[in-house]
CSV table of C-alpha atoms in Angstrom, one decimal:
chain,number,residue,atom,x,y,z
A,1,UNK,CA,0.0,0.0,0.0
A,2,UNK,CA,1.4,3.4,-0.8
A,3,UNK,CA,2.0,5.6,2.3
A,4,UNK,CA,0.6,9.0,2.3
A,5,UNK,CA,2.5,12.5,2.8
A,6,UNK,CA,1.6,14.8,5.1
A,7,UNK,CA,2.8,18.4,4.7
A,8,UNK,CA,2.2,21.1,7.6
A,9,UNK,CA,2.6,24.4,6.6
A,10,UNK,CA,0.6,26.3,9.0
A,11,UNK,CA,0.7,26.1,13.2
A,12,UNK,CA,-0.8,22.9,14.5
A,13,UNK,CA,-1.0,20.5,17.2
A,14,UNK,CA,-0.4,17.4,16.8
A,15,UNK,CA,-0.9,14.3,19.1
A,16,UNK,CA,-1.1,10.2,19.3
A,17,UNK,CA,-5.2,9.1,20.4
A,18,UNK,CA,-6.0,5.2,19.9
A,19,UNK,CA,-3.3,4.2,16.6
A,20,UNK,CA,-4.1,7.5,15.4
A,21,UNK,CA,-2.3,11.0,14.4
A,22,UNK,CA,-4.8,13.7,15.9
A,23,UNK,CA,-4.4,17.3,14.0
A,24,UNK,CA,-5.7,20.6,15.4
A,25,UNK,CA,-5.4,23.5,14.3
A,26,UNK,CA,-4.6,26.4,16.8
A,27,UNK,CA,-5.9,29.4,14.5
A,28,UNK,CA,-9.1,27.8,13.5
A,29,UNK,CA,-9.9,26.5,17.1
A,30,UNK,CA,-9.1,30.2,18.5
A,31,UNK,CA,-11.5,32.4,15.8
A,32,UNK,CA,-14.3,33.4,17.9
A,33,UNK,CA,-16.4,34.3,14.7
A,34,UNK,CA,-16.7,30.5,13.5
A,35,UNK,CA,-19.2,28.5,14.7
A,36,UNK,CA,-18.6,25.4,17.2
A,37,UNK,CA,-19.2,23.2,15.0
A,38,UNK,CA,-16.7,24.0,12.4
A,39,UNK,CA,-14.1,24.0,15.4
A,40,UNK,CA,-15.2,20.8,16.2
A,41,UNK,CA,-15.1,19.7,12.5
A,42,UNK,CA,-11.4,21.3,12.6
A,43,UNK,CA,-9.7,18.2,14.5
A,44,UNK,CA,-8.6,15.6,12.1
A,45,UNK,CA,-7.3,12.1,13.0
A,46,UNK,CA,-5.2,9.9,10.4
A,47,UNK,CA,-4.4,6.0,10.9
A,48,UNK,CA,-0.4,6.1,12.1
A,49,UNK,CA,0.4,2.7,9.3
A,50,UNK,CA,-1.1,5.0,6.4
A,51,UNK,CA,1.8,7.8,7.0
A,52,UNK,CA,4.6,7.4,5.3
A,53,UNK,CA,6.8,10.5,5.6
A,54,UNK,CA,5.8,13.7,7.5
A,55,UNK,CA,7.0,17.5,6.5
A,56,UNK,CA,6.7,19.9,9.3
A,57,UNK,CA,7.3,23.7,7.8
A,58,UNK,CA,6.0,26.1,10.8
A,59,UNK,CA,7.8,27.6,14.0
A,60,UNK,CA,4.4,26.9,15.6
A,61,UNK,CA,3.7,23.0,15.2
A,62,UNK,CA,3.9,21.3,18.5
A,63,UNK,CA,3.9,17.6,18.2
A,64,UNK,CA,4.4,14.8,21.2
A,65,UNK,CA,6.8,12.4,22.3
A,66,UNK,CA,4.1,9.5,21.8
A,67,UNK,CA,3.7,10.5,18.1
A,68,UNK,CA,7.1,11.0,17.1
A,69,UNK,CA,7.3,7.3,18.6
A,70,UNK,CA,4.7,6.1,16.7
A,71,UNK,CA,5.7,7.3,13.5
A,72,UNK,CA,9.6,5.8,14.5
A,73,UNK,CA,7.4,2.6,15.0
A,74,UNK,CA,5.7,2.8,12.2
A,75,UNK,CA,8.8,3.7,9.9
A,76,UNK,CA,7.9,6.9,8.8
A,77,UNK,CA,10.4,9.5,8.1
A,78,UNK,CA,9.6,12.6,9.9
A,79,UNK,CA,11.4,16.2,7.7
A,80,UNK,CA,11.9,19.1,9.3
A,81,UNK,CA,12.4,22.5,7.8
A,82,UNK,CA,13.9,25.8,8.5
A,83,UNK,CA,13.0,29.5,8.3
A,84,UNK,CA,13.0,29.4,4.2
A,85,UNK,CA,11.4,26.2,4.1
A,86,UNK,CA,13.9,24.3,2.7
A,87,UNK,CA,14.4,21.0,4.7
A,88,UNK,CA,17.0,20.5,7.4
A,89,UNK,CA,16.3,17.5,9.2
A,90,UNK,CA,15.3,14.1,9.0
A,91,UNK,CA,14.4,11.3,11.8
A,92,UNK,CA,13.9,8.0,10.8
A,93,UNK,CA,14.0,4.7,12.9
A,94,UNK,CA,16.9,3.1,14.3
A,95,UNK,CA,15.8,-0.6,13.7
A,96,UNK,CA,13.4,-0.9,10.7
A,97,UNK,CA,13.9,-5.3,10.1
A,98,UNK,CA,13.4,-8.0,12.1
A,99,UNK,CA,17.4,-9.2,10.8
A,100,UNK,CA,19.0,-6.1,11.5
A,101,UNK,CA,21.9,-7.1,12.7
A,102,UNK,CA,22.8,-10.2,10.1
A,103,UNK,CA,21.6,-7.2,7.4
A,104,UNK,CA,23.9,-5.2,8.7
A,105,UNK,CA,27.0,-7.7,8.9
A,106,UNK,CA,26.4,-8.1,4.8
A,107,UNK,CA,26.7,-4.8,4.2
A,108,UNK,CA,29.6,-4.4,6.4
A,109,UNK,CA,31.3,-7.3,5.0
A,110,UNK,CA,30.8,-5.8,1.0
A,111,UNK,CA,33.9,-6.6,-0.6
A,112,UNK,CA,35.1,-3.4,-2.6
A,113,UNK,CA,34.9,-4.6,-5.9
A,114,UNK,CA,31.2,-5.7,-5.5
A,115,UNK,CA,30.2,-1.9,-4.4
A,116,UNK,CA,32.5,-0.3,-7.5
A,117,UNK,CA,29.9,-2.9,-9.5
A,118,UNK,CA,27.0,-1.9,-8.0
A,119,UNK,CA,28.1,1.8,-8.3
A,120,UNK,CA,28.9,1.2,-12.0
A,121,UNK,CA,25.2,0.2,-12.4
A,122,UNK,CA,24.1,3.1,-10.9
A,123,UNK,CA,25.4,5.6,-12.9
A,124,UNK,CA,24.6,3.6,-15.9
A,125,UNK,CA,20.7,3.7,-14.5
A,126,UNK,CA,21.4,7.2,-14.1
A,127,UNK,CA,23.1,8.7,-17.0
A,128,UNK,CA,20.1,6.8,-18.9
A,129,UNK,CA,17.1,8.3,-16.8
A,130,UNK,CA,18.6,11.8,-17.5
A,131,UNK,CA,19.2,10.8,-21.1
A,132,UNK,CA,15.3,9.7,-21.4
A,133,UNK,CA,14.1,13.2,-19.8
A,134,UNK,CA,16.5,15.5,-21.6
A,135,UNK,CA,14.5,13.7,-24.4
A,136,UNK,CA,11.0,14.0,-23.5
A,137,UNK,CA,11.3,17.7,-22.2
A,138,UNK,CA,13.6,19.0,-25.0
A,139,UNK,CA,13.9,17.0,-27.6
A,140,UNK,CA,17.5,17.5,-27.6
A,141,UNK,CA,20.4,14.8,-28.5
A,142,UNK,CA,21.1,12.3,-26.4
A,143,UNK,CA,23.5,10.4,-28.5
A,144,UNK,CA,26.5,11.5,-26.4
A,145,UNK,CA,24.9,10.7,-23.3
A,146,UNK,CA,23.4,6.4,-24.0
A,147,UNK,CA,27.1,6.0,-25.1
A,148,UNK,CA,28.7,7.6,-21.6
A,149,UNK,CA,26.2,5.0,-19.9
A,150,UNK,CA,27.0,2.6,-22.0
A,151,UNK,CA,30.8,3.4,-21.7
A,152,UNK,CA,30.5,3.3,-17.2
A,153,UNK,CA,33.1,1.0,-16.2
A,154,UNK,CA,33.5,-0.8,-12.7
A,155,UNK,CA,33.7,2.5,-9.8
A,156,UNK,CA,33.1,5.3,-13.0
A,157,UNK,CA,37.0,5.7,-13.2
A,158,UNK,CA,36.6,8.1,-16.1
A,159,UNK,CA,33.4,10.3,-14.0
A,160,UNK,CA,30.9,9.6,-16.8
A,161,UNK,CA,28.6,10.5,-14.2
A,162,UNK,CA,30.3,14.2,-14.2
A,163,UNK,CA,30.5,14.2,-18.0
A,164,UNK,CA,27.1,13.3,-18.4
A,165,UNK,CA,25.1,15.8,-15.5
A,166,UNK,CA,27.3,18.6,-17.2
A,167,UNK,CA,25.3,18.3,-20.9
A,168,UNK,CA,22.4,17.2,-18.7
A,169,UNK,CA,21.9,20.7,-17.2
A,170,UNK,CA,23.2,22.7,-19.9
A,171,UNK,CA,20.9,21.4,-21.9
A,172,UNK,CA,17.7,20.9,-19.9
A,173,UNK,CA,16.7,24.6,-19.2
A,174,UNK,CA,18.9,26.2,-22.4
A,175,UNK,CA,15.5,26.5,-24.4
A,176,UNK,CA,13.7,28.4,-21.4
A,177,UNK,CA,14.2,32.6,-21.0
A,178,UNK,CA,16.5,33.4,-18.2
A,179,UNK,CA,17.9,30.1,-18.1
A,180,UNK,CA,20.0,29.9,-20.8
A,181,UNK,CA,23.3,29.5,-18.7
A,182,UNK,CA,21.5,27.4,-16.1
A,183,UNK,CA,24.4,25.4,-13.7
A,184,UNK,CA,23.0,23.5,-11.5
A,185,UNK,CA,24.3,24.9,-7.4
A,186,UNK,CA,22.9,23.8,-4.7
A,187,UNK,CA,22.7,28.1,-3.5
A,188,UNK,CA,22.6,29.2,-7.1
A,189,UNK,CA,19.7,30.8,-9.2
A,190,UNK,CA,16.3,29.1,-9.3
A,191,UNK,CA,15.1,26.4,-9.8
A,192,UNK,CA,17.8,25.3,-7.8
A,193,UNK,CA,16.4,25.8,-4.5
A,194,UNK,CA,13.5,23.6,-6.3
A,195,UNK,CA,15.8,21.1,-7.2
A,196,UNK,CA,16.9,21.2,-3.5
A,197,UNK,CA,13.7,20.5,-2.0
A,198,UNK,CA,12.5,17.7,-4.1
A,199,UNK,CA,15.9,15.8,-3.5
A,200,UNK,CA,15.6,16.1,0.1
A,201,UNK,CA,12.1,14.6,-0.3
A,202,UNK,CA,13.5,11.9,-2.5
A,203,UNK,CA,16.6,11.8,0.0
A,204,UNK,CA,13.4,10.8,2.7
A,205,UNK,CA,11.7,8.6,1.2
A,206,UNK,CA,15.3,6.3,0.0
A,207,UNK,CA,16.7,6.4,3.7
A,208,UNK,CA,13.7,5.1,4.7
A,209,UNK,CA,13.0,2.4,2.3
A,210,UNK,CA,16.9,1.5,3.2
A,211,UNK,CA,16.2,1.3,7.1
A,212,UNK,CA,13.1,-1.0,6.2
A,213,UNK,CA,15.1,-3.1,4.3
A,214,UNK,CA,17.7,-3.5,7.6
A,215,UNK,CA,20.3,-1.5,6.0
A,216,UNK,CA,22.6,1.1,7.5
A,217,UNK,CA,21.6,4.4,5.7
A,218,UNK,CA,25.0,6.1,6.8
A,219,UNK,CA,27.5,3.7,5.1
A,220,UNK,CA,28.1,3.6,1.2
A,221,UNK,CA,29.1,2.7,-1.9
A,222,UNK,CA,30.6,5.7,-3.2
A,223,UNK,CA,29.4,8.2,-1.0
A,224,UNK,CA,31.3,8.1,1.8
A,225,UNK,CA,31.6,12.1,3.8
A,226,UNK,CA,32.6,11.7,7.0
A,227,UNK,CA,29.9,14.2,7.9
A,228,UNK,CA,27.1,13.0,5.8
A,229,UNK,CA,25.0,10.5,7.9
A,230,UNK,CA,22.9,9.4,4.5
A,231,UNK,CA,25.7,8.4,2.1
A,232,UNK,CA,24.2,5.1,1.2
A,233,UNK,CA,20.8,7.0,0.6
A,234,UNK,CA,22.6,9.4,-1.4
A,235,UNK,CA,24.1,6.8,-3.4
A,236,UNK,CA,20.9,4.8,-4.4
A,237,UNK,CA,18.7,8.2,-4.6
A,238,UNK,CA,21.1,9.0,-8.2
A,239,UNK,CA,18.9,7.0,-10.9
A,240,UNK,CA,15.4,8.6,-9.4
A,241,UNK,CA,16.9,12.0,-8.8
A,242,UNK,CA,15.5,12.6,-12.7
A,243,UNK,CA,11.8,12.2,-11.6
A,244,UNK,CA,12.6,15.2,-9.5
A,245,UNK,CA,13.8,17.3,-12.6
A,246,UNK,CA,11.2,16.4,-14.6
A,247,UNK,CA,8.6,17.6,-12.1
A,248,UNK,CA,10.7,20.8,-11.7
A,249,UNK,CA,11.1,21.3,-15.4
A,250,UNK,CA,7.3,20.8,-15.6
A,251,UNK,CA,6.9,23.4,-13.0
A,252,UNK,CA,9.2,26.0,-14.9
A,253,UNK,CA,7.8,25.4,-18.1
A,254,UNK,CA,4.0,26.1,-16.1
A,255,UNK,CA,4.8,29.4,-13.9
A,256,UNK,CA,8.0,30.5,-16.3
A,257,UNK,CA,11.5,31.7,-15.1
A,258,UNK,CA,10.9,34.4,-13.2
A,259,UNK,CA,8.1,33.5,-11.0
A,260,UNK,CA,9.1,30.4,-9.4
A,261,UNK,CA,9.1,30.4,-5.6
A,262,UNK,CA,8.5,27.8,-2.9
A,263,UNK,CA,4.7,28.4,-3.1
A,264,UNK,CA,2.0,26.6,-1.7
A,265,UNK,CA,1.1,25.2,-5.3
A,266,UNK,CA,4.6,24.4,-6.0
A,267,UNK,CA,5.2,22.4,-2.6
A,268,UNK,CA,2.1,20.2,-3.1
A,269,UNK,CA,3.6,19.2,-6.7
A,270,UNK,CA,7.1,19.0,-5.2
A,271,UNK,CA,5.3,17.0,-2.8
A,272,UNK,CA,3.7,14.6,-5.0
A,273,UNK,CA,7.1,12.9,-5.3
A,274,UNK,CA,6.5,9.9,-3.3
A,275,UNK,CA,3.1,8.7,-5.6
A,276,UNK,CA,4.9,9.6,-8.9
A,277,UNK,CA,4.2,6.7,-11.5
A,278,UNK,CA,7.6,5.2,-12.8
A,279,UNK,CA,8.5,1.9,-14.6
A,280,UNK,CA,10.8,-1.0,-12.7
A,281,UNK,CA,11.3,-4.3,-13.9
A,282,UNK,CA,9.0,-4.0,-15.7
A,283,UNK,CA,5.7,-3.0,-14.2
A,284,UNK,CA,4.4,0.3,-13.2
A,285,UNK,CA,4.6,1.4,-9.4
A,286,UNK,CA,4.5,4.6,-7.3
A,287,UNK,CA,7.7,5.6,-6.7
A,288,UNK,CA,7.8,5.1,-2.5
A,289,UNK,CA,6.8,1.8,-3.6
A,290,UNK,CA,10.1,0.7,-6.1
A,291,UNK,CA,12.8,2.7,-3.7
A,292,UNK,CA,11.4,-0.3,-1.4
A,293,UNK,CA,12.1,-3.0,-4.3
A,294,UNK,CA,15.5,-1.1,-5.2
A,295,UNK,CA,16.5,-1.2,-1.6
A,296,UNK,CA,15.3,-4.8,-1.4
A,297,UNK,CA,17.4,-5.7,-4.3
A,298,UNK,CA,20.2,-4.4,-3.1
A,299,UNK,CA,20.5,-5.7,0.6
A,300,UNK,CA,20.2,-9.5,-2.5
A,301,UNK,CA,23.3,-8.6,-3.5
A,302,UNK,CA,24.9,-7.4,-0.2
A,303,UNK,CA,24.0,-11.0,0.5
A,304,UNK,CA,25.1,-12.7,-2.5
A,305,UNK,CA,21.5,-13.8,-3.8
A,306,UNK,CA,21.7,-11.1,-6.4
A,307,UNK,CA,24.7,-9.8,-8.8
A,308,UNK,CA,22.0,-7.0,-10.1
A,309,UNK,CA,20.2,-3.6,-8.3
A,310,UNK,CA,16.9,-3.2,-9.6
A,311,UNK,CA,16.2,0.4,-10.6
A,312,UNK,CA,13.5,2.3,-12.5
A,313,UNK,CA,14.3,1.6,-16.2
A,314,UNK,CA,14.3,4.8,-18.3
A,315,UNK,CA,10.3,4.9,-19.8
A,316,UNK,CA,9.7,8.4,-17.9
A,317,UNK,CA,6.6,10.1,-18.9
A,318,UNK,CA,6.2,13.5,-18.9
């Protein structure tokens, strides 16, 4: 079953009743000119095993200890953002399998050549998803690009990955006003901060599906920042990371150049991450949904009942 999102933009008040996340809402519960009850009408109550990742985006949202260990319980991944509403944190659950500890032995015991392999596939998976979308949005050659995936050796010793995202994004925006010179930086001009927001949603949802599957989302197989506490997530997140650009190319291509900002509008498409429709092994899935089989797939190989990750092929729709 796909797991819902739950964005809070505005105060609130939320609480654990009876297997269930209670909402209130401080400004509507304090308005003396609405009736009792619409106040009454205003608390909301949503089954804890239907959540699946939790955005809170307001100075004024209270929420208890017995919910926060619900939704740990529960394995959702609870986001936190800061004053620009641009997400800062994330707390996920620190024992997601009922094998955690033989799961995380495997991937401990990874030899080095089996992670440059599975990093190899990666990038191929990649390089090909960003090939496909370059496509469908612009129409533009993507020659060069299916022969850099094709060309990914063992680790990407040659950074076909680098090659590859620097015609990517000089290409994907080049046709749009304002954006001819587009770079993508994670503090440069928009819609970077766009881009920034729907990979820390995407970041979410892969660190979660990696702790489900028993799997240390700290320790990985390229990644490997001493400060970054989600390397492994940030390593499998790199074939699905062009769902998020088409969504944001979609969104500039809507609202034009020089009127994108975090909206409301914008968040709840940004948001729609999670339920977008993509194409792995061969079947259609929301995405929440095949980060679970990709993460799956990859504890096989940790393992050694699997040589393969399975990732979202490259039939995007736009």
């Amino acid at each position: 079953m796909i797991k819902k999102t739950l964005y809070f933009g505005n105060p609130a008040y939320l609480s654990l009743r009876m297997g269930q996340m209670v909402i209130k809402l401080p400004e509507v519960e304090k308005n003396d000119t609405l009736p009792e009850i619409f106040k009454r009408q205003s608390v909301i109550t949503k089954p804890i095993e239907d959540i699946g990742v939790v955005v809170l985006d307001n100075k004024q949202i209270t929420i208890t200890q017995g919910l926060l260990e619900a939704l740990l319980e529960n394995n959702s991944a609870v986001i936190t953002c800061d004053s620009k509403s641009m997400p800062v944190g994330l707390m996920l659950p620190l024992c997601g399998n009922s094998i955690q500890n033989e799961r995380f032995r495997d991937q401990l015991d990874a030899s080095l050549p089996l992670k440059k392999q599975l990093w190899q596939q990666t990038i191929k998976a990649k390089i090909e998803n960003q090939a496909t979308v370059l496509s469908c949005c612009t129409g533009k050659e993507i020659g060069c690009m299916q022969a850099w995936a094709n060309d990914v050796r063992s680790g990407d010793p040659d950074n076909l990955e680098g090659r590859a995202a620097a015609y990517y994004w000089k290409s994907l925006f080049a046709d749009i006003d304002g954006l001819e010179n587009f770079t993508r930086n994670r503090d440069g001009i928009q819609p970077n901060s766009l881009l920034n927001y729907g990979y820390a949603i995407l970041r979410a949802i892969v660190a979660r599906a990696l702790v489900s599957s028993g799997m240390l989302p700290t320790l990985g197989i390229h990644h490997h920042n001493r400060y970054n506490a989600y390397c492994l997530a940030d390593d499998i997140m790199e074939p699905y990371r062009p769902y998020v650009d088409e969504i944001v190319f979609n969104i500039v291509e809507t609202y034009g150049a020089a009127n994108i900002e975090l909206t409301k509008d914008i968040k709840a498409r940004l948001l729609s991450i999670p339920t977008t429709e993509v194409v792995i092994a061969g079947k259609r899935s929301p995405l929440m949904i095949a980060a679970s089989q990709t993460t799956a797939s990859l504890y096989r190989c940790f393992s050694g009942e699997l040589r393969r990750i399975i990732y979202p092929d490259k039939q995007i729709s736009i």
